[in-house]
Coordinates of C-alpha atoms and ligand atoms in Angstrom, one line a residue:
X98 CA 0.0 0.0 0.0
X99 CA 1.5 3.4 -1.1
X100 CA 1.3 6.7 1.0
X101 CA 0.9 4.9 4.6
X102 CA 1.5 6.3 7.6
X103 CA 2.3 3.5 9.6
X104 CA -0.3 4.0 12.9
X105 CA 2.8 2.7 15.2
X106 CA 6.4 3.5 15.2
X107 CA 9.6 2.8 17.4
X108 CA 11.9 5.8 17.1
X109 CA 15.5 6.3 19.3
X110 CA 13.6 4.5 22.6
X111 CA 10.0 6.5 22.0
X112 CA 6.9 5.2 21.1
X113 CA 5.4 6.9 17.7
X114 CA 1.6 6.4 17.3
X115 CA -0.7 8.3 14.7
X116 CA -3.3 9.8 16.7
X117 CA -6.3 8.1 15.2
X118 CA -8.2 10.8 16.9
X119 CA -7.3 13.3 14.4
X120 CA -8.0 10.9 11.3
X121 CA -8.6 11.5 8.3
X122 CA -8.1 15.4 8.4
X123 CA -5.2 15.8 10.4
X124 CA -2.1 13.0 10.5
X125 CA -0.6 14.0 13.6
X126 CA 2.4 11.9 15.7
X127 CA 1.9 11.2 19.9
X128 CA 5.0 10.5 20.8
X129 CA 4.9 7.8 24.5
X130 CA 7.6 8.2 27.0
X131 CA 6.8 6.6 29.6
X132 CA 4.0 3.5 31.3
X133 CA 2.0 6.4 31.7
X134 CA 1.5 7.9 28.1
X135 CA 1.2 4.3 26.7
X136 CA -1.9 3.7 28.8
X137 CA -3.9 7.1 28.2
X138 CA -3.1 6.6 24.3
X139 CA -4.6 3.2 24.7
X140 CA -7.3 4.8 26.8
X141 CA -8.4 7.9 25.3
X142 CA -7.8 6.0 21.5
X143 CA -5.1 7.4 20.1
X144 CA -4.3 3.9 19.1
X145 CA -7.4 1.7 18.7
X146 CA -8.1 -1.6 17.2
X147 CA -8.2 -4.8 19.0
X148 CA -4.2 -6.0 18.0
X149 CA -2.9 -2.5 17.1
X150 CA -3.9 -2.0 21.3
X151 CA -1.7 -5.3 22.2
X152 CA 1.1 -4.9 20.2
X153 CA 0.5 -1.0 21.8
X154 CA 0.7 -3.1 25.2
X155 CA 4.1 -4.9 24.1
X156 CA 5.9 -1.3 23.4
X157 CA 4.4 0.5 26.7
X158 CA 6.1 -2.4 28.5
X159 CA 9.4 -1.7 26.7
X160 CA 9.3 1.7 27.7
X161 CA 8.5 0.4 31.6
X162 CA 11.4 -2.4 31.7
X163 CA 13.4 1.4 30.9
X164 CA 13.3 1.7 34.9
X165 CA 15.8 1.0 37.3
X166 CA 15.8 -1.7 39.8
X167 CA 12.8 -3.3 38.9
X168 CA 11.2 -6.4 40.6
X169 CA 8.8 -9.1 38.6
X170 CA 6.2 -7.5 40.8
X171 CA 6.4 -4.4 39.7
X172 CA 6.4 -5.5 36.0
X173 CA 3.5 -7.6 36.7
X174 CA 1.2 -4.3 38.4
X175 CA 2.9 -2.5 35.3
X176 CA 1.1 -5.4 33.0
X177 CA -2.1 -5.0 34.7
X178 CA -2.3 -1.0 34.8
X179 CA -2.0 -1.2 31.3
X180 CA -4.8 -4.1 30.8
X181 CA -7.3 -1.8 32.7
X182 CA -6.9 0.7 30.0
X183 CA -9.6 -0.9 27.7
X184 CA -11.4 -4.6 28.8
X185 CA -13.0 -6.0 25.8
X186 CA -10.3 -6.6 23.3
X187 CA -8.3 -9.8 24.7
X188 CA -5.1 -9.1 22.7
X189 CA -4.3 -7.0 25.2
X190 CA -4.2 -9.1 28.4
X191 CA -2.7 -11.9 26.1
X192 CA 0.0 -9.7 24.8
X193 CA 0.9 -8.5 28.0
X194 CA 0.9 -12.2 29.8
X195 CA 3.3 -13.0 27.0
X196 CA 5.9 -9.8 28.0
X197 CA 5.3 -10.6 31.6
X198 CA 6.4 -14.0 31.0
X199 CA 9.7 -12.7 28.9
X200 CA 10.4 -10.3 31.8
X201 CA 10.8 -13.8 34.2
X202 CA 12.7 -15.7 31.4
X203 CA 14.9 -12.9 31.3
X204 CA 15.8 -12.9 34.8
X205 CA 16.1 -16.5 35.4
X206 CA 18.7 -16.4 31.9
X207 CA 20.3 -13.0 33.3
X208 CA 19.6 -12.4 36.8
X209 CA 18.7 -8.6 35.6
X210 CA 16.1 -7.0 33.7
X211 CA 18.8 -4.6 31.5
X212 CA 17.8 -6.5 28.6
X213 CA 14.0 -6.6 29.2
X214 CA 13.4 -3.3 27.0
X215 CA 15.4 -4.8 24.0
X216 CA 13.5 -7.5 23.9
X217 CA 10.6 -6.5 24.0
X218 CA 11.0 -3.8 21.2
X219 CA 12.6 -7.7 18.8
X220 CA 9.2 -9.2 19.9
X221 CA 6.9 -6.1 19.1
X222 CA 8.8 -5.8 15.5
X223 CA 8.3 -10.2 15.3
X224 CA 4.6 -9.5 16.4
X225 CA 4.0 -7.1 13.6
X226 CA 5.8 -9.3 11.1
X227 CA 4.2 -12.3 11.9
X228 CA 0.1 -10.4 11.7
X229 CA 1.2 -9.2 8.5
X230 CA 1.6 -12.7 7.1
X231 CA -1.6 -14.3 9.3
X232 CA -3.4 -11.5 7.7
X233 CA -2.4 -12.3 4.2
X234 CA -3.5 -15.7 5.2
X235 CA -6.9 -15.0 6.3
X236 CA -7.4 -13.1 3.6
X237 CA -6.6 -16.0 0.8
X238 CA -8.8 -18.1 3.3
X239 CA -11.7 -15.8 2.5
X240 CA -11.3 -15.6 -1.2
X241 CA -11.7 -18.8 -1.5
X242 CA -14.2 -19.4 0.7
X243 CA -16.2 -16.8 -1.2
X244 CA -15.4 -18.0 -4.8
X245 CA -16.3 -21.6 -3.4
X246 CA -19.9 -19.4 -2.7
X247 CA -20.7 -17.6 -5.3
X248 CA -17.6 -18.3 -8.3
X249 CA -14.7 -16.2 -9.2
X250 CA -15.9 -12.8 -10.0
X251 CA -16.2 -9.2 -8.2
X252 CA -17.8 -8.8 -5.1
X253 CA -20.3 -6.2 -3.3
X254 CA -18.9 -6.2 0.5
X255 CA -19.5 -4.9 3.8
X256 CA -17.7 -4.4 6.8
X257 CA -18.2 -2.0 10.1
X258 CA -16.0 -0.4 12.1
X259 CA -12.1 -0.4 11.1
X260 CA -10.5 -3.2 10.8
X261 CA -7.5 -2.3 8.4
X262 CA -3.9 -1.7 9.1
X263 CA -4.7 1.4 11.6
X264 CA -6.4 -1.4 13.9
X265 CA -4.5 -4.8 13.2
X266 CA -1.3 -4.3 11.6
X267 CA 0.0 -4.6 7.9
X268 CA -2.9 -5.0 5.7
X269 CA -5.4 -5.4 7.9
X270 CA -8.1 -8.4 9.1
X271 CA -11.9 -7.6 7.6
X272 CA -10.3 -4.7 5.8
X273 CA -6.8 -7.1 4.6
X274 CA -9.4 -9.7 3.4
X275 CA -11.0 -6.5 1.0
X276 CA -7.7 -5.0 -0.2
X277 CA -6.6 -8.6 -1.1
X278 CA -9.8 -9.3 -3.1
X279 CA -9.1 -5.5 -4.4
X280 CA -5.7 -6.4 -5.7
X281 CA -6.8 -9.2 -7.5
X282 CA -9.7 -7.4 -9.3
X283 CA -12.4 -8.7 -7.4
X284 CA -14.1 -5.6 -5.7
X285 CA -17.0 -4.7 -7.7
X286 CA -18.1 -1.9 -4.2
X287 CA -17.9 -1.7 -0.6
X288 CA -20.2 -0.7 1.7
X289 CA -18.4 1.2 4.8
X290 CA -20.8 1.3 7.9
X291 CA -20.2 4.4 9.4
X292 CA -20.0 3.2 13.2
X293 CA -21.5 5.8 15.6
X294 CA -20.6 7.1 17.6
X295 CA -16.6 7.0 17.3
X296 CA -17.0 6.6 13.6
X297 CA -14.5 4.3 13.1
X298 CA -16.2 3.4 9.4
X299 CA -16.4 7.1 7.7
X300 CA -13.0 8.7 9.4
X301 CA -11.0 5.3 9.0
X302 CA -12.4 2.9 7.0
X303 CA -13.2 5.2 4.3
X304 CA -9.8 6.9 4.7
X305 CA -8.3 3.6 4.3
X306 CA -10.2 2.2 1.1
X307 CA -9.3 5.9 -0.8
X308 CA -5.8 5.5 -0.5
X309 CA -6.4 2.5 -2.1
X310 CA -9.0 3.2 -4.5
X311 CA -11.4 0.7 -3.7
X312 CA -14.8 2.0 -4.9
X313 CA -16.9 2.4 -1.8
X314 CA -20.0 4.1 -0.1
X315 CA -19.9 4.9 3.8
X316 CA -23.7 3.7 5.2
X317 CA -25.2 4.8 8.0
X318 CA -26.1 1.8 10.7
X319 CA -29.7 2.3 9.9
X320 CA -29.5 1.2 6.3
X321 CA -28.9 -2.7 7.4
X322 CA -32.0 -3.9 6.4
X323 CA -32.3 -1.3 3.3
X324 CA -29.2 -2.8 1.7
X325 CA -29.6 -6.5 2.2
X326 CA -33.4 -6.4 1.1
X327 CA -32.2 -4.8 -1.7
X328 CA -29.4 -7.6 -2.7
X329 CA -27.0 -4.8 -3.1
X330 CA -24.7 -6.8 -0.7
X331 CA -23.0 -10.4 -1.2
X332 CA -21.0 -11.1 1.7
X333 CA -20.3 -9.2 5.5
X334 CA -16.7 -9.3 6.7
X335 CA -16.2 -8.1 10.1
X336 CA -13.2 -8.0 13.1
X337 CA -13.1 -9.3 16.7
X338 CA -12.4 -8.1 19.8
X339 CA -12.8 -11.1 21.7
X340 CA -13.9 -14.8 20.8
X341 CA -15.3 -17.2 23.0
X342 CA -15.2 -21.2 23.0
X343 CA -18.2 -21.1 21.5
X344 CA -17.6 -19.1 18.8
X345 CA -20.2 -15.7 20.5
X346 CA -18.0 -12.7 19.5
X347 CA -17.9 -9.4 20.5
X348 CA -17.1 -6.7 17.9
X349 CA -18.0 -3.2 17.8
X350 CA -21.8 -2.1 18.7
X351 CA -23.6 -2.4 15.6
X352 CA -22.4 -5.9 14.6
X353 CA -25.1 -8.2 16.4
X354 CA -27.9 -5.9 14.9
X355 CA -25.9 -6.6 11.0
X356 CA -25.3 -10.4 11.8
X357 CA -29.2 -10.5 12.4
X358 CA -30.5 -8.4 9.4
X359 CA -27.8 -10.6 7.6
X360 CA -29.3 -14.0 8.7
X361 CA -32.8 -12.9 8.0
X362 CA -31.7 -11.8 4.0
X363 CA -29.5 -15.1 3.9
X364 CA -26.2 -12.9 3.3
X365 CA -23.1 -14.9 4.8
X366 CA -21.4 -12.4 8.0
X367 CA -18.0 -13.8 8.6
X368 CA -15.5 -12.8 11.4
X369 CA -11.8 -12.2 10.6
X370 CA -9.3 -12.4 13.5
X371 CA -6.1 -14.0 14.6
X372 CA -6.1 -16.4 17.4
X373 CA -5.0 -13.8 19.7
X374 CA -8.4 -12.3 19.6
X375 CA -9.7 -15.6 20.9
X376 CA -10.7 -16.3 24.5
X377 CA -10.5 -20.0 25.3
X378 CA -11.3 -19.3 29.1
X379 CA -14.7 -17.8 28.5
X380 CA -17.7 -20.6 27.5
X381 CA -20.3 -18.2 26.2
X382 CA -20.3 -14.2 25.3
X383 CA -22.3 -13.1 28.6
X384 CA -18.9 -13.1 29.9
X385 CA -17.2 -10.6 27.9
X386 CA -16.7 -7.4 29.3
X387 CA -18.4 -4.7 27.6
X388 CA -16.6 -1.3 27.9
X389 CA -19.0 1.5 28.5
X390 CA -17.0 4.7 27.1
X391 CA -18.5 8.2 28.0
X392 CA -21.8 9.5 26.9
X393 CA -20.3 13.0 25.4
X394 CA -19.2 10.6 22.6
X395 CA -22.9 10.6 22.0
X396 CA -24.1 13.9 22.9
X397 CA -21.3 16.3 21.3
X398 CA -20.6 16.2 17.6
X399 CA -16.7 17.8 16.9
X400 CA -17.0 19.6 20.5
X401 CA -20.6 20.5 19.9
X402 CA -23.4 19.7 21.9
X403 CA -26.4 18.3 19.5
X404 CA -28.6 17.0 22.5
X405 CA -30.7 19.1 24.5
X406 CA -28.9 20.1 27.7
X407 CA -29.9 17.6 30.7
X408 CA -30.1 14.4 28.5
X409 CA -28.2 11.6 28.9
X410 CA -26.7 8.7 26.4
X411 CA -25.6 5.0 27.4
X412 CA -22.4 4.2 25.3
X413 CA -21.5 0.5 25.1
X414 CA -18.9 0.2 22.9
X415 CA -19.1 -3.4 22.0
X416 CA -21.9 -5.9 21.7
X417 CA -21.5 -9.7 21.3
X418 CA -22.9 -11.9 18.2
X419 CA -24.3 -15.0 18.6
X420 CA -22.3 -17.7 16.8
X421 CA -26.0 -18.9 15.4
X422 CA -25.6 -16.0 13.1
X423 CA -21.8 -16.2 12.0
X424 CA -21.6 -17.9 8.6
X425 CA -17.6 -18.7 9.2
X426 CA -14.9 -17.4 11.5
X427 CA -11.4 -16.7 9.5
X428 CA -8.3 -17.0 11.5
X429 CA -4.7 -17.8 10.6
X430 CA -5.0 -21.5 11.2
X431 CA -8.5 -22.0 8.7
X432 CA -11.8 -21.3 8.2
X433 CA -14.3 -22.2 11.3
X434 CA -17.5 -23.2 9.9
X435 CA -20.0 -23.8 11.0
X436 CA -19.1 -22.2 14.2
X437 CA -19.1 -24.5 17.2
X438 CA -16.8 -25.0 20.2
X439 CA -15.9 -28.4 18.7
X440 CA -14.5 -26.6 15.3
X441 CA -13.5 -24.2 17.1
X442 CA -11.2 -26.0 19.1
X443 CA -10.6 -28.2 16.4
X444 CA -9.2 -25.6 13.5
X445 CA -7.4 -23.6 16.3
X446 CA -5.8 -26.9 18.1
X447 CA -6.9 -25.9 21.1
X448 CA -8.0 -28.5 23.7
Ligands
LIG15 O1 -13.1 0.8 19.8 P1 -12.2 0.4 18.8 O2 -12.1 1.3 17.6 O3 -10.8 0.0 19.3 O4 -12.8 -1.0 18.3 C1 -12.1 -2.0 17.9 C2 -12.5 -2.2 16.5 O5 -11.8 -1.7 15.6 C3 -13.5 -3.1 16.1 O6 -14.4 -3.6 17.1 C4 -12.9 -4.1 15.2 O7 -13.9 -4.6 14.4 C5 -12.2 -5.2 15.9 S1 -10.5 -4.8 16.1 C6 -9.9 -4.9 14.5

């Protein structure tokens, strides 16, 4: 992909992240210093996107294991201060088990921690390499899956929220599997929900698609039903925050509502997502933590009030689909489908 601003840079011992907030009009560099700045870019969504916010995690550890004289202790409250940041998205806690669990290695092989940040900068840089080919894989997963559907020709897509390189890493999950089917001439549209109230789909999505000139409308949430009654769309492709044994996923608020209108016109609504996005501890979604994310995000539009003064606005920023209504769920390892914990466990090799 040409003129990318990668949404994450390591720079001389700082932590680069395009503010996201600012997208598409501005592109404007935080830079993180310190435990401290990592956690409010990961809280305030500077950096967003359920992987981008691990491998976020991975790099705000790097610049912790900086300090002097730390204990395993300390690295572990470190880990868990930054977890608390944002509690849907699993890749986060996972990411973060797997630095803890480098800091220990590294003291039982060096009996200090002066290596620590080193190596957790090598495993960020391996995390980011290793997405960029379990994305391309997901993505050649889903072309065929969909030619095996409906034969090789273009397709009319939809996806919600952002799931493209700004969220997951070179190339993208939902998003990697439309550029892939772009570069192989087989977009005939997209349709871009625009995902109120963050608006994830218009600023991001759409920002994402024109730099690479994949033809594409931004929808609003209420045209679900209007576009699938209307056959304009042939297949859904969304992201994951967090997947459960069996197979319920949570994903940005909006996605339940599309898997439903999707199951009632017939139109297949798969979830792409690496198998760090999955929760093998959790047996259903009425587990999942749903972040609740403040109700200005409703009631101001660009710093301006558009509700009456006095009322209030519930924000959950996730909701959880029921596996009933996914067609397939994509991850590095194969297609899951249908979508039970017994496939589950079985494509993922999970016990
Ligand atoms: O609140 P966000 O923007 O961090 O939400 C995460 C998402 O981008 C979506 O839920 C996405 O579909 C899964 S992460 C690629």
């Amino acid at each position: 992909m040409k003129n990318l601003i990668k949404p994450l840079e390591w720079r001389n011992g700082v932590l680069e992240l395009l503010d996201q907030r600012k997208l598409p009009l501005e592109e404007v560099i935080v830079e993180c210093h310190n435990l401290e700045d990592a956690f409010n870019s990961i809280k305030d969504m500077v950096v967003r996107g359920a992987p981008l916010i691990g491998y976020t995690g991975i790099f705000g550890m790097a610049l912790y294991a900086k300090s002097e004289n730390l204990s395993i202790e300390e690295i572990s409250k470190a880990a868990d201060y930054l977890n608390s940041a944002r509690p849907t998205a699993v890749n986060l806690g996972y990411e973060l088990g797997r630095c803890v669990e480098m800091a220990k290695e590294c003291y039982e092989e060096t009996g200090s921690f002066s290596s620590l940040e080193e190596k957790l900068v090598s495993f960020g840089f391996a995390q980011l390499e290793q997405i960029h080919k379990d994305n391309l894989e997901m993505a050649k997963i889903a072309k065929a899956d969909l030619e095996s559907k409906f034969g090789k020709r273009k397709y009319r897509i939809m996806t919600l929220c952002n799931t493209g390189y700004l969220a997951c890493g070179p190339m993208g999950t939902a998003l990697g599997v439309i550029s892939h089917l772009a570069s192989n001439d087989q977009i005939e549209h997209v349709y871009a929900s625009e995902t109120r109230p963050y608006m994830q789909g218009i600023r991001l999505t759409s920002y994402e698609l024109k730099k690479q000139n994949i033809p594409h409308d931004v929808v609003v949430e209420g045209s679900f039903s209007y576009l699938m009654k209307n056959k304009l769309i042939d297949a859904i492709f969304i992201g994951a925050d967090r997947i459960v044994k069996n197979g319920d996923t949570a994903n940005k608020i909006g996605s339940s509502t599309l898997s439903i209108v999707a199951k009632h016109y017939g139109v297949p609504f798969y979830v792409v997502a690496p198998t760090s996005s999955f929760d093998f501890d959790a047996d259903t979604g009425s587990s999942i933590p749903i972040e609740m994310r403040d109700q200005d995000e409703i009631l101001f539009c660009k710093g301006m009030r558009i509700a009456p003064e006095g009322a209030s606005a519930l924000n959950p920023s996730f909701d959880v689909t029921d596996a009933a209504f996914i067609e397939g769920i994509i991850c590095e390892k194969g297609l899951i489908s249908p979508v039970s914990t017994n496939e589950l466990l079985r494509v993922t090799g999970r016990s």
